[in-house]
Short mmCIF file of C-alpha atoms and ligand atoms in Angstrom, two decimals:
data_model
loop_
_atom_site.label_atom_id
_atom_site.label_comp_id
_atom_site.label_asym_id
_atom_site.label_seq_id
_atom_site.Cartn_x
_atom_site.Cartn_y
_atom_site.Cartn_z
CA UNK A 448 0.00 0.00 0.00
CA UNK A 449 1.01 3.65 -0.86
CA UNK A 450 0.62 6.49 1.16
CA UNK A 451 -0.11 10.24 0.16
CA UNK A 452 -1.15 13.29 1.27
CA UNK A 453 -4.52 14.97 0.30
CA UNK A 454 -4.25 19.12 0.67
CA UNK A 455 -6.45 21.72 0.45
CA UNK A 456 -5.18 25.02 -0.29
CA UNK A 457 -5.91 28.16 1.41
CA UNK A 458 -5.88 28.14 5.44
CA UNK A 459 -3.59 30.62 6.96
CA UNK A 460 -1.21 28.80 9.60
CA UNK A 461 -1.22 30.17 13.24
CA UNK A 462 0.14 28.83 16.35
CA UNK A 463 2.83 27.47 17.50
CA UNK A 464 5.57 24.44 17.07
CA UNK A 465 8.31 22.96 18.58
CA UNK A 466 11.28 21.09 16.64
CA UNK A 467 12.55 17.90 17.41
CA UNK A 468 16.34 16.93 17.29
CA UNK A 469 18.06 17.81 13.39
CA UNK A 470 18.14 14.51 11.54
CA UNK A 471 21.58 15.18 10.07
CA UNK A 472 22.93 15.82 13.49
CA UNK A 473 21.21 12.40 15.13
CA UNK A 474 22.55 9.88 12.63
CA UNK A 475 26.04 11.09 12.59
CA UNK A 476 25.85 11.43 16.48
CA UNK A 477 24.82 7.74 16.48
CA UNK A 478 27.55 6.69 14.38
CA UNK A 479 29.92 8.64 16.50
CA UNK A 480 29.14 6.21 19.49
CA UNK A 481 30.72 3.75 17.93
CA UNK A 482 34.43 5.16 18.72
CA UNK A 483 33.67 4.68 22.62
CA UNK A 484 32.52 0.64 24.33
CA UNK A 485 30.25 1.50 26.53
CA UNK A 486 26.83 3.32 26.47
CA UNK A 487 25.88 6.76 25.21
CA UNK A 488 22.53 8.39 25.52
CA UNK A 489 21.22 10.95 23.55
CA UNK A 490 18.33 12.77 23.69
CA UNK A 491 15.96 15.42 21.70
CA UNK A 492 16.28 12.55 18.98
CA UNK A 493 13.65 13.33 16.42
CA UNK A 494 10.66 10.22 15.65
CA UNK A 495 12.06 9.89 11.98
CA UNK A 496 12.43 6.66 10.13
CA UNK A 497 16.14 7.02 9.43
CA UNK A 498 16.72 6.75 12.93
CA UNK A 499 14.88 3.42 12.99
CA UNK A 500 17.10 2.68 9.74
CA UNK A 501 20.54 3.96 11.47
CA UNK A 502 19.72 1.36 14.61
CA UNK A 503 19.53 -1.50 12.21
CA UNK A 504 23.33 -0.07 10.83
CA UNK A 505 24.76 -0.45 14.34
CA UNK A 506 22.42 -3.60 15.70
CA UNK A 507 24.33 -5.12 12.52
CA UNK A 508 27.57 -3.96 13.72
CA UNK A 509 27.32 -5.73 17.14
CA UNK A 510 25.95 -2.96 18.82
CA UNK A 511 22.44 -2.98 21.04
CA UNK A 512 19.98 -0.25 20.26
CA UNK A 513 17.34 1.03 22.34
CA UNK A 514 14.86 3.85 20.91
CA UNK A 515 12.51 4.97 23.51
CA UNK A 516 10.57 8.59 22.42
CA UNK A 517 13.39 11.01 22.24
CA UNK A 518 15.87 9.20 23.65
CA UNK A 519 18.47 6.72 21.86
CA UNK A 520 20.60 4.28 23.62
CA UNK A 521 23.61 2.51 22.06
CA UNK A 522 25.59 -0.31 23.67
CA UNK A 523 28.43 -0.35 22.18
CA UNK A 524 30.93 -4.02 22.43
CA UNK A 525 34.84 -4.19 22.94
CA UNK A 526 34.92 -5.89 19.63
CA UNK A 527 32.84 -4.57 16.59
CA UNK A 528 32.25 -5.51 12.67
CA UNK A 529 33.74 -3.94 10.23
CA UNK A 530 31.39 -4.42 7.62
CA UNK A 531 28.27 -2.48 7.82
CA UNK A 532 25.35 -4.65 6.79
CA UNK A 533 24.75 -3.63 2.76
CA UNK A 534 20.64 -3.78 2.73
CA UNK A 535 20.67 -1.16 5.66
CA UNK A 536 23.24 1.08 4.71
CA UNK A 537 22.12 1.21 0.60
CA UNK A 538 18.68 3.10 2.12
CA UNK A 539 19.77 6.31 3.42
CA UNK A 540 22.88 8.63 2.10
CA UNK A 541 23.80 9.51 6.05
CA UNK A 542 24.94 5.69 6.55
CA UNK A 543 28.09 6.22 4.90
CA UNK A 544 29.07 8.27 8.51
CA UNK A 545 30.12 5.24 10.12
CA UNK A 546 32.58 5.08 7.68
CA UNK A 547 35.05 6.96 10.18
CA UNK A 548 34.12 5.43 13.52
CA UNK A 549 34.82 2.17 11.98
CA UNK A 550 38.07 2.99 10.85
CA UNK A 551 38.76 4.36 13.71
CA UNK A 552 37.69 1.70 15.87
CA UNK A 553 39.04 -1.41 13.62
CA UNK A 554 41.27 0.17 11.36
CA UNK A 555 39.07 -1.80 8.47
CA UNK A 556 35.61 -0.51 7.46
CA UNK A 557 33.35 -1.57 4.75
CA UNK A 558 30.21 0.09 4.12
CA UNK A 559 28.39 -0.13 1.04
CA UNK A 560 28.18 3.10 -1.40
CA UNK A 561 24.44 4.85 0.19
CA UNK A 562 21.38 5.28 -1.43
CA UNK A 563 19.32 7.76 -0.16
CA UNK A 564 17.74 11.03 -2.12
CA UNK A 565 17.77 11.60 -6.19
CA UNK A 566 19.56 14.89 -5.94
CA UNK A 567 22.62 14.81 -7.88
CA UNK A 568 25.45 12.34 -8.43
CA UNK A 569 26.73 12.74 -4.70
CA UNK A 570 30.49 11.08 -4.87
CA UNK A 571 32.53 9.97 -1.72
CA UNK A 572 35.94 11.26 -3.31
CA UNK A 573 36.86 13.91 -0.44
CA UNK A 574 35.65 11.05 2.27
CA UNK A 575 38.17 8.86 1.05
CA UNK A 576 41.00 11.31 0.06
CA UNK A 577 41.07 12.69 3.65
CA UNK A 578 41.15 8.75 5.17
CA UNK A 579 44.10 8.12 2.73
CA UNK A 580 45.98 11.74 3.91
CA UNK A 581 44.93 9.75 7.47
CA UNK A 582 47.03 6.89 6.19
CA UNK A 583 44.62 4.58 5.36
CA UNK A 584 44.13 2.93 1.85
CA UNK A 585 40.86 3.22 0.29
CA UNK A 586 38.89 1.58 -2.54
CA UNK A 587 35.30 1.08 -4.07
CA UNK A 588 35.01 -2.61 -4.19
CA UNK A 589 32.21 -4.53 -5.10
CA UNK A 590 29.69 -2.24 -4.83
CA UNK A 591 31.12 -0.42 -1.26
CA UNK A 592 34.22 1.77 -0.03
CA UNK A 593 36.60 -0.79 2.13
CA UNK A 594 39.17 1.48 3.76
CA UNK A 595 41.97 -0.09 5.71
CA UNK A 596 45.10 1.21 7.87
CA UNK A 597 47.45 -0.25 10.61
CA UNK A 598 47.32 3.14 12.56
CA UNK A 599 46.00 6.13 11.58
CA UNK A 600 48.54 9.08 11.61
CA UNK A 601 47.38 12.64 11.92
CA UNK A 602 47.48 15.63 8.89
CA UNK A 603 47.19 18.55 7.36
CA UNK A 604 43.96 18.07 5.12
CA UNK A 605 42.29 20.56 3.07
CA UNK A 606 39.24 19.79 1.37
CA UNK A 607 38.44 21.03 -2.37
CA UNK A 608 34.85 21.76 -1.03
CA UNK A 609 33.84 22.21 2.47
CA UNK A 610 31.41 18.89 2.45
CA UNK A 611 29.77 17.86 5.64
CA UNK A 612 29.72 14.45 4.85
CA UNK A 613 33.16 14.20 4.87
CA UNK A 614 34.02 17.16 7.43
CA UNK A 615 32.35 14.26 9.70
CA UNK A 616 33.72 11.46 8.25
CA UNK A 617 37.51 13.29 8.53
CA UNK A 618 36.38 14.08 12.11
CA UNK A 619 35.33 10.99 13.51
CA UNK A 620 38.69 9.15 11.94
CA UNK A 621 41.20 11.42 13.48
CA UNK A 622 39.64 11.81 16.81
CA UNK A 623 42.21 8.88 17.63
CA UNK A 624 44.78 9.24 15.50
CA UNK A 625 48.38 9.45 16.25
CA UNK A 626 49.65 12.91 16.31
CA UNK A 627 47.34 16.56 15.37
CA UNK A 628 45.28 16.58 12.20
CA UNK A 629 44.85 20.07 10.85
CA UNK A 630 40.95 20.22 8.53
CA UNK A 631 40.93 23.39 6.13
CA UNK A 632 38.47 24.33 4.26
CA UNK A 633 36.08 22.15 7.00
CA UNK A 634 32.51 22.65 7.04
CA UNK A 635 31.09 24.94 9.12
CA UNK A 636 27.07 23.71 9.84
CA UNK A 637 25.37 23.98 13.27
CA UNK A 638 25.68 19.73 13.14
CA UNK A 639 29.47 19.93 12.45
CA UNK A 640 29.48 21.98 15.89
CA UNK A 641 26.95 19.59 17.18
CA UNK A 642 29.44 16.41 16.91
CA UNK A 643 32.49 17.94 18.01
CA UNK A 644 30.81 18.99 21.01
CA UNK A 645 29.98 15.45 21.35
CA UNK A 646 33.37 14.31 20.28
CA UNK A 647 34.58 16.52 23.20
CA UNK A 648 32.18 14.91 25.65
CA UNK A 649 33.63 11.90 25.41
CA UNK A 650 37.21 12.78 25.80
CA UNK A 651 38.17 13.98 22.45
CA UNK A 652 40.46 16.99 21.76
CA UNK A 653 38.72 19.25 18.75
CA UNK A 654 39.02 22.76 18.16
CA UNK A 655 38.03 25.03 15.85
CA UNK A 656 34.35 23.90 14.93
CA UNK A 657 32.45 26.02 13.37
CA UNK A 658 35.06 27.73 11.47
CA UNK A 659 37.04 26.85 8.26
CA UNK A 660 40.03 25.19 10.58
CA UNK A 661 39.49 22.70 12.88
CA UNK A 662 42.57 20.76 14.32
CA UNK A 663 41.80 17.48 16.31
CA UNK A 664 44.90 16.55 18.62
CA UNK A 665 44.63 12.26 18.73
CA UNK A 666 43.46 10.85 22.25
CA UNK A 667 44.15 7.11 22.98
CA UNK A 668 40.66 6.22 23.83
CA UNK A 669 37.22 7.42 24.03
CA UNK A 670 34.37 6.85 26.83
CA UNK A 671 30.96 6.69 25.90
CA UNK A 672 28.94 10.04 26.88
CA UNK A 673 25.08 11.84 27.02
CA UNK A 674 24.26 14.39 24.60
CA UNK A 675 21.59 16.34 23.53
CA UNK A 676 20.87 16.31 19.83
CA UNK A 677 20.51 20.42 18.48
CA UNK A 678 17.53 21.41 17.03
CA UNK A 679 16.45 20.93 13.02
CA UNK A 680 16.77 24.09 11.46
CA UNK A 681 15.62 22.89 8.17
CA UNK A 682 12.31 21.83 9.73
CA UNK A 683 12.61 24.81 11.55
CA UNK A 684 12.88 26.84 8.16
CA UNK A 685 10.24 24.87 6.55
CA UNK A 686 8.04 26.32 9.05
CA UNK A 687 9.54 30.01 8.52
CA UNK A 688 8.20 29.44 5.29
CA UNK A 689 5.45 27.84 5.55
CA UNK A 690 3.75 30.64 7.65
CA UNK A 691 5.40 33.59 5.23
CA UNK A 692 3.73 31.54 2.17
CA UNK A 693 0.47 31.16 3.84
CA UNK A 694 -0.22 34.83 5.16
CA UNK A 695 0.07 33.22 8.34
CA UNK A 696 1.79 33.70 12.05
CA UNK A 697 3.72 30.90 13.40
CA UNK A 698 6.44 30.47 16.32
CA UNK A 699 8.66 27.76 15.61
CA UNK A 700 10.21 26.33 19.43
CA UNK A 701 13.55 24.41 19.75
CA UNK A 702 15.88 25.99 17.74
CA UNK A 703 18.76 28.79 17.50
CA UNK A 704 17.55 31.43 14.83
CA UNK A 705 21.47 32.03 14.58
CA UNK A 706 21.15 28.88 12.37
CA UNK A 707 18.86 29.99 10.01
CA UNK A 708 19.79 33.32 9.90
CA UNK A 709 19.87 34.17 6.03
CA UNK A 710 16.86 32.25 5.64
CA UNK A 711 15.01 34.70 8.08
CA UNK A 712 16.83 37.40 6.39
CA UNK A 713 15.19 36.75 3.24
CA UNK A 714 11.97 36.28 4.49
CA UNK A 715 12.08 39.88 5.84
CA UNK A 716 12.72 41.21 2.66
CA UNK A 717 9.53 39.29 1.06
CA UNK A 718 7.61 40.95 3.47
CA UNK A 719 7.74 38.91 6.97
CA UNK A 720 7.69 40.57 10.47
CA UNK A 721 10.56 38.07 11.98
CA UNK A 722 11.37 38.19 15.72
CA UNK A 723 13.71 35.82 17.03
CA UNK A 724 14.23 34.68 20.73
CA UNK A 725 17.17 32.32 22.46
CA UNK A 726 15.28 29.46 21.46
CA UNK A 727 12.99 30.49 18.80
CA UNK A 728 11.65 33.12 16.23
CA UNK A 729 8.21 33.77 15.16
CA UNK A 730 7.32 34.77 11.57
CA UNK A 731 4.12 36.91 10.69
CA UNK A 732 3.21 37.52 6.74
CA UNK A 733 0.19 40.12 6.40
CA UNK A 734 0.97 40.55 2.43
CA UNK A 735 1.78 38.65 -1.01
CA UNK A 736 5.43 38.06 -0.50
CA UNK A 737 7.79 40.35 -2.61
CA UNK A 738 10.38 38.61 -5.34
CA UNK A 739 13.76 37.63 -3.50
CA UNK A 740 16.77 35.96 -5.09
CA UNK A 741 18.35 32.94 -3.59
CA UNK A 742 21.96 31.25 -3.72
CA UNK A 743 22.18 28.03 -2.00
CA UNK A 744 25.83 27.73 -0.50
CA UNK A 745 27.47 26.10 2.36
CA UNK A 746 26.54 27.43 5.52
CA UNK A 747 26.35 30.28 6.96
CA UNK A 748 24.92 30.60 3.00
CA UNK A 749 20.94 29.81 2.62
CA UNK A 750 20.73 26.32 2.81
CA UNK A 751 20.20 23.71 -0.27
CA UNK A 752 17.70 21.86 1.85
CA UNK A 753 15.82 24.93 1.89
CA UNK A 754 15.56 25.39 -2.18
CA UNK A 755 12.32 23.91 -2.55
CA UNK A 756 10.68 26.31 -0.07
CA UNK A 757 12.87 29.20 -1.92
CA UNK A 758 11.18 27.95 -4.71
CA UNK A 759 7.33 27.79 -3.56
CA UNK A 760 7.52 31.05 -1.83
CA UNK A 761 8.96 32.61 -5.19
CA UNK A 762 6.24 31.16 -6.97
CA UNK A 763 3.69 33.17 -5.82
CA UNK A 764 5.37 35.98 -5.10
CA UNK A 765 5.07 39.41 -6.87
CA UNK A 766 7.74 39.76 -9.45
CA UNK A 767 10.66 37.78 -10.88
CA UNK A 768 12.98 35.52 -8.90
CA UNK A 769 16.55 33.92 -9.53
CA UNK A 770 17.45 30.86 -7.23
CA UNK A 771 20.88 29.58 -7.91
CA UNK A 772 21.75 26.16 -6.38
CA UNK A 773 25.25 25.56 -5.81
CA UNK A 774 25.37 22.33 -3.86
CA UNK A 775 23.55 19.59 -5.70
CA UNK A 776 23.26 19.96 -9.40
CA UNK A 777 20.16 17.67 -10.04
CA UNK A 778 18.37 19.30 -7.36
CA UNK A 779 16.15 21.50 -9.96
CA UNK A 780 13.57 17.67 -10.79
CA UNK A 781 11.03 19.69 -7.93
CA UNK A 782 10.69 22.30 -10.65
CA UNK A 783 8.84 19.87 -13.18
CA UNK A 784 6.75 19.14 -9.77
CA UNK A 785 6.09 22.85 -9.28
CA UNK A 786 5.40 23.51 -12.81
CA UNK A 787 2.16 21.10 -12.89
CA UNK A 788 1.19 23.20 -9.98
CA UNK A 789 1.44 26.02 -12.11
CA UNK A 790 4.25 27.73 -11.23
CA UNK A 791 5.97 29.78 -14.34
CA UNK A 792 9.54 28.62 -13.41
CA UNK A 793 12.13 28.22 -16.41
CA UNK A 794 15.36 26.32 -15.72
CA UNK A 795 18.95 27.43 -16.77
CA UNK A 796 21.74 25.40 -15.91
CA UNK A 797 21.75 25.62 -12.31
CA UNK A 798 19.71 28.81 -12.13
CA UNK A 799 15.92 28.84 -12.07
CA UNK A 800 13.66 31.56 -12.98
CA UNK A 801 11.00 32.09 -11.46
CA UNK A 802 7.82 34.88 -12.08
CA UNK A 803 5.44 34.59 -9.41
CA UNK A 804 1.54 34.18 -9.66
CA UNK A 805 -1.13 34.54 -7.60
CA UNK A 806 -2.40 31.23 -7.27
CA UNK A 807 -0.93 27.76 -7.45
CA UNK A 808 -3.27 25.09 -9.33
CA UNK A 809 -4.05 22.06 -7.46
CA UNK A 810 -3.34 19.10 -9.49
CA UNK A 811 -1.17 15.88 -8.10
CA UNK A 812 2.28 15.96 -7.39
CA UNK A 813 5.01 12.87 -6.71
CA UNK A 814 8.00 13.89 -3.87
CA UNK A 815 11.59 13.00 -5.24
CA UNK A 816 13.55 13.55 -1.90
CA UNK A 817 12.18 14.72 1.82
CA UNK A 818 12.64 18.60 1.38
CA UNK A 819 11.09 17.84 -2.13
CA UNK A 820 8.51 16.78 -0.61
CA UNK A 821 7.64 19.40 1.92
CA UNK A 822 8.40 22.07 -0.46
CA UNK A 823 4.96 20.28 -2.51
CA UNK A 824 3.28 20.11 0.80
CA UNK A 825 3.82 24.09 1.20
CA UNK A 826 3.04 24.69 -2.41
CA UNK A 827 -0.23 22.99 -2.17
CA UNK A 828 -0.99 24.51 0.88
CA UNK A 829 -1.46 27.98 -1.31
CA UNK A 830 -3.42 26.04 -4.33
CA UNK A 831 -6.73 26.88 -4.94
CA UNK A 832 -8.01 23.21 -4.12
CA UNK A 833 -7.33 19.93 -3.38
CA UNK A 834 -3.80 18.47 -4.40
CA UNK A 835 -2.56 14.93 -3.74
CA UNK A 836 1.07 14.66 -2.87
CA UNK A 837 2.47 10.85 -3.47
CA UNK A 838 5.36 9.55 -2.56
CA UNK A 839 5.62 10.93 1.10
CA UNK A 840 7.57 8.36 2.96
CA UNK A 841 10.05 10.70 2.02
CA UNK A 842 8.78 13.36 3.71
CA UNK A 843 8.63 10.64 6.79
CA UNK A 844 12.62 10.43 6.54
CA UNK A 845 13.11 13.75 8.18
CA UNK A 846 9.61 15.63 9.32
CA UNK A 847 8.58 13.49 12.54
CA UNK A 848 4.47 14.25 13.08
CA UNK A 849 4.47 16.45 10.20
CA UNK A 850 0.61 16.09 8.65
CA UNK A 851 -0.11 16.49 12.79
CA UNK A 852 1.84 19.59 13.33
CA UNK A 853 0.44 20.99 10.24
CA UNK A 854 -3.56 20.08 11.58
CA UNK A 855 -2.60 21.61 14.89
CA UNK A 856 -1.43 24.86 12.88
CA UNK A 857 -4.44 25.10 10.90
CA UNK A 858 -4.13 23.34 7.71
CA UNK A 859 -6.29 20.79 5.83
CA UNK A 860 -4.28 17.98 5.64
CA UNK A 861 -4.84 14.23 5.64
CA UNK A 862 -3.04 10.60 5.17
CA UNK A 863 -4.58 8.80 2.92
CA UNK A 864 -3.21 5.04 2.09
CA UNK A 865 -3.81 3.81 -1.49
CA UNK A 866 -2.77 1.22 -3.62
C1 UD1 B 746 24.60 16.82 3.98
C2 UD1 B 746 23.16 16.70 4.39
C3 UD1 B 746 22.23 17.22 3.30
C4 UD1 B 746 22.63 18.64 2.92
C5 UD1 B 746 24.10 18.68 2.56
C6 UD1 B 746 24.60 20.09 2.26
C7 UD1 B 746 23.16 14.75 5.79
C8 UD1 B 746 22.71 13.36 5.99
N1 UD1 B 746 22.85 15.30 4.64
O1 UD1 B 746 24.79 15.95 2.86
O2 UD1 B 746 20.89 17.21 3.81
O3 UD1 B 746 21.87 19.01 1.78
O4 UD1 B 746 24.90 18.17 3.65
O5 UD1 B 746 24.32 20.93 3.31
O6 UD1 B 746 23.73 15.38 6.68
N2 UD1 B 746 30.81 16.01 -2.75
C9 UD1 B 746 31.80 15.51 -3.58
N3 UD1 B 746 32.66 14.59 -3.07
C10 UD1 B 746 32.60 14.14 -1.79
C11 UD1 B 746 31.59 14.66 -0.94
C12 UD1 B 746 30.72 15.60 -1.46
O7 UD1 B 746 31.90 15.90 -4.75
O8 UD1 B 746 33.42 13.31 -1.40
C13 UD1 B 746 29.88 17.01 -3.28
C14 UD1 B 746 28.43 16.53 -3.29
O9 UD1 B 746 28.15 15.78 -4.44
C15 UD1 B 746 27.67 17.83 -3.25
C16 UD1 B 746 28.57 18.72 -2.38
O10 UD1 B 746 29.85 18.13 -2.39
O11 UD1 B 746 27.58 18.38 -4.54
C17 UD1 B 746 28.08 18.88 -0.93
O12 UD1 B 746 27.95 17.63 -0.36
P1 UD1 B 746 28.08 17.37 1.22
O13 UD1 B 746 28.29 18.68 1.92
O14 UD1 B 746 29.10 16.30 1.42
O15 UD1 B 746 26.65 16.85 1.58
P2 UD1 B 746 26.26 15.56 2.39
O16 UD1 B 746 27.14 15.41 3.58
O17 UD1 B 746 26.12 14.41 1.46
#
């Protein structure tokens, strides 16, 4: 049986929400535990199914797994596998995180090349460049990256693009290294923070995080620790935008506004009354939203998981927009989405025009990846009728209670199950 979402266009969303723990913080955080026998909590772990998916990774790597609400326990043995189980790992991109741990841990790791969302081509070539300036050797071998090394050495690594994938995966392999590594040109995301300040907690030495140089001085051993996952600032944003689409007046719990600062940004100059608190912000829209170009960069730029909600908000604004995406080049297959709602959006390269319109047309609409997905869920939210959205286990990967929060904030929503 499938599952979609039926929406009807045209409530304005008031109230307020809270956000759970940032699904690209919790599965790297997970994987992290690995590098210490021993059991670490964490907590504020969002009620996604790649956390579900991310326990089966580890449970397959010897480790014990409990998932109660928020909280995530791992027991991690003396001994673990090396080879993470292929069926798991091939379903979600942020698998290939345990990459480092296991190196670290075994100085052998296997872990089949991830699956995950259709949103460019998504190679692992800085991941296994900075393991080999580690001293490992690394390969793709039938059908999954082996890496192997007698003792990881520290050193000075700078990446040709600051990639969080393998900012982490650099990270998480050097934490135990012999000697300093030195990480230019690291990413510098909220989560990147997020795992060094769990890396620290359990007896690491990393400094730097947050900026473009982060050194990690080797430690002998970790011990397992408790940590609190950081809030999801791309749910966070999604709700930014959702109420700024909508007309509406929402205040979004859980989360630093420092990391979504441009986003907010832009949504003032479309129009939006934005306050922001220690732990929050609230966005008001009384108005059509004004045209606004976007770039999607590395952070602190505006965030490619954002794009599709750059996107709906630009398509019924008032005037032209240009949204350049810089991070994933196949990103742009939500436009042919967007354009059977209506939307006048013409594609160049990795540019998209966009001339807004009043009204979206409800029609039916297939999600390609999760922020896909909500990005359709927030376009037909401002169609003029009903419009089916298919495909929305994607949407399950990373918005826990989504078609809940969105009743409780006003919207006609439902869950329909279909064949
Ligand atoms: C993570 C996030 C994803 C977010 C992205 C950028 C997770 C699970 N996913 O993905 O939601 O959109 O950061 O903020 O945390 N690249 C290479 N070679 C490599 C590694 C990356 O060419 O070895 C390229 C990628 O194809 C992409 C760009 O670098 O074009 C950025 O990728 P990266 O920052 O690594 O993103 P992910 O960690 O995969």
């Amino acid at each position: 049986m499938k599952e979609s979402f039926l929406v009807k266009g045209g409530a304005r969303l008031q109230g307020s929400v809270k956000v759970d723990g940032a699904k690209n913080s919790v599965l790297k955080l997970m994987a992290a535990a690995l590098l210490a026998e021993g059991t670490t909590t964490l907590s504020n772990c969002p009620e996604i199914l790649d956390v579900p998916l991310m326990q089966k990774v580890l449970e397959g790597l010897g480790c014990e797994v409990e998932l109660e609400g928020p909280v995530v326990r791992i027991t991690v043995p003396q001994t673990i596998k090396s080879e993470a189980d292929f069926d798991a790992v091939r379903q979600f991109r942020a698998s290939v995180c345990v990459l480092g741990p296991l190196t670290a841990r075994c100085g052998r790791a296997v872990v089949a090349l991830p699956g995950g969302d259709a949103i460019g081509t998504r190679p692992l070539d800085m991941h296994q460049t900075g393991l080999e300036k580690l001293g490992a050797s690394t390969r793709i071998q039938h059908g999954a990256v082996v890496a192997e090394v007698d003792q990881l050495v520290g050193a000075n690594i700078s990446l040709d693009f600051p990639s969080v994938g393998a900012t982490e995966n650099i990270l998480t392999a050097s934490v135990m290294a012999q000697g300093t590594t030195v990480l230019d040109n690291a990413a510098r995301e909220p989560e990147i923070i997020d795992l060094c300040n769990m890396l620290n907690s359990m007896g690491a030495q990393v400094e730097g995080a947050g900026t473009s140089t982060i050194t990690i001085t080797g430690v002998e051993k970790l011990h397992p620790t408790e940590h609190e996952v950081i809030g999801d600032r791309i749910v966070a944003g999604t709700w930014a935008y959702a109420a700024a689409m909508t007309r509406g007046d929402i205040t979004v719990g859980g989360i630093s506004p420092t990391h979504l600062h441009l986003a907010l940004e832009k949504l003032k100059v479309a129009g939006a009354e934005v306050e922001t608190f220690a732990n929050g912000f609230r966005v008001q829209m009384n108005q059509r939203p004004l045209a606004v170009d976007y770039q999607t960069l590395p952070f602190p730029g505006f965030p490619t998981d954002l794009q599709p909600m750059a996107i709906g908000i630009a398509s019924i604004a008032e005037g032209m927009s240009v949204i350049t995406e810089n991070v994933f080049e196949s990103r742009f297959r939500f436009v042919d989405e967007m354009a059977r709602l209506g939307a006048d959006a013409t594609v160049d390269g990795h540019h998209v025009v966009i001339r807004g319109i009043e009204e979206l047309s409800s029609t039916e609409v297939w999600s390609s990846d999760i922020r896909a997905g909500a990005g359709l869920v927030l376009a037909a939210l401002v169609a003029d009728d009903e419009t089916r959205v298919h495909d929305v286990y994607h949407i399950d990967r990373g918005y826990p209670y989504f078609v809940e929060n969105l009743q409780k904030l006003g919207a006609d929503i439902r869950r329909v199950t279909h064949k």
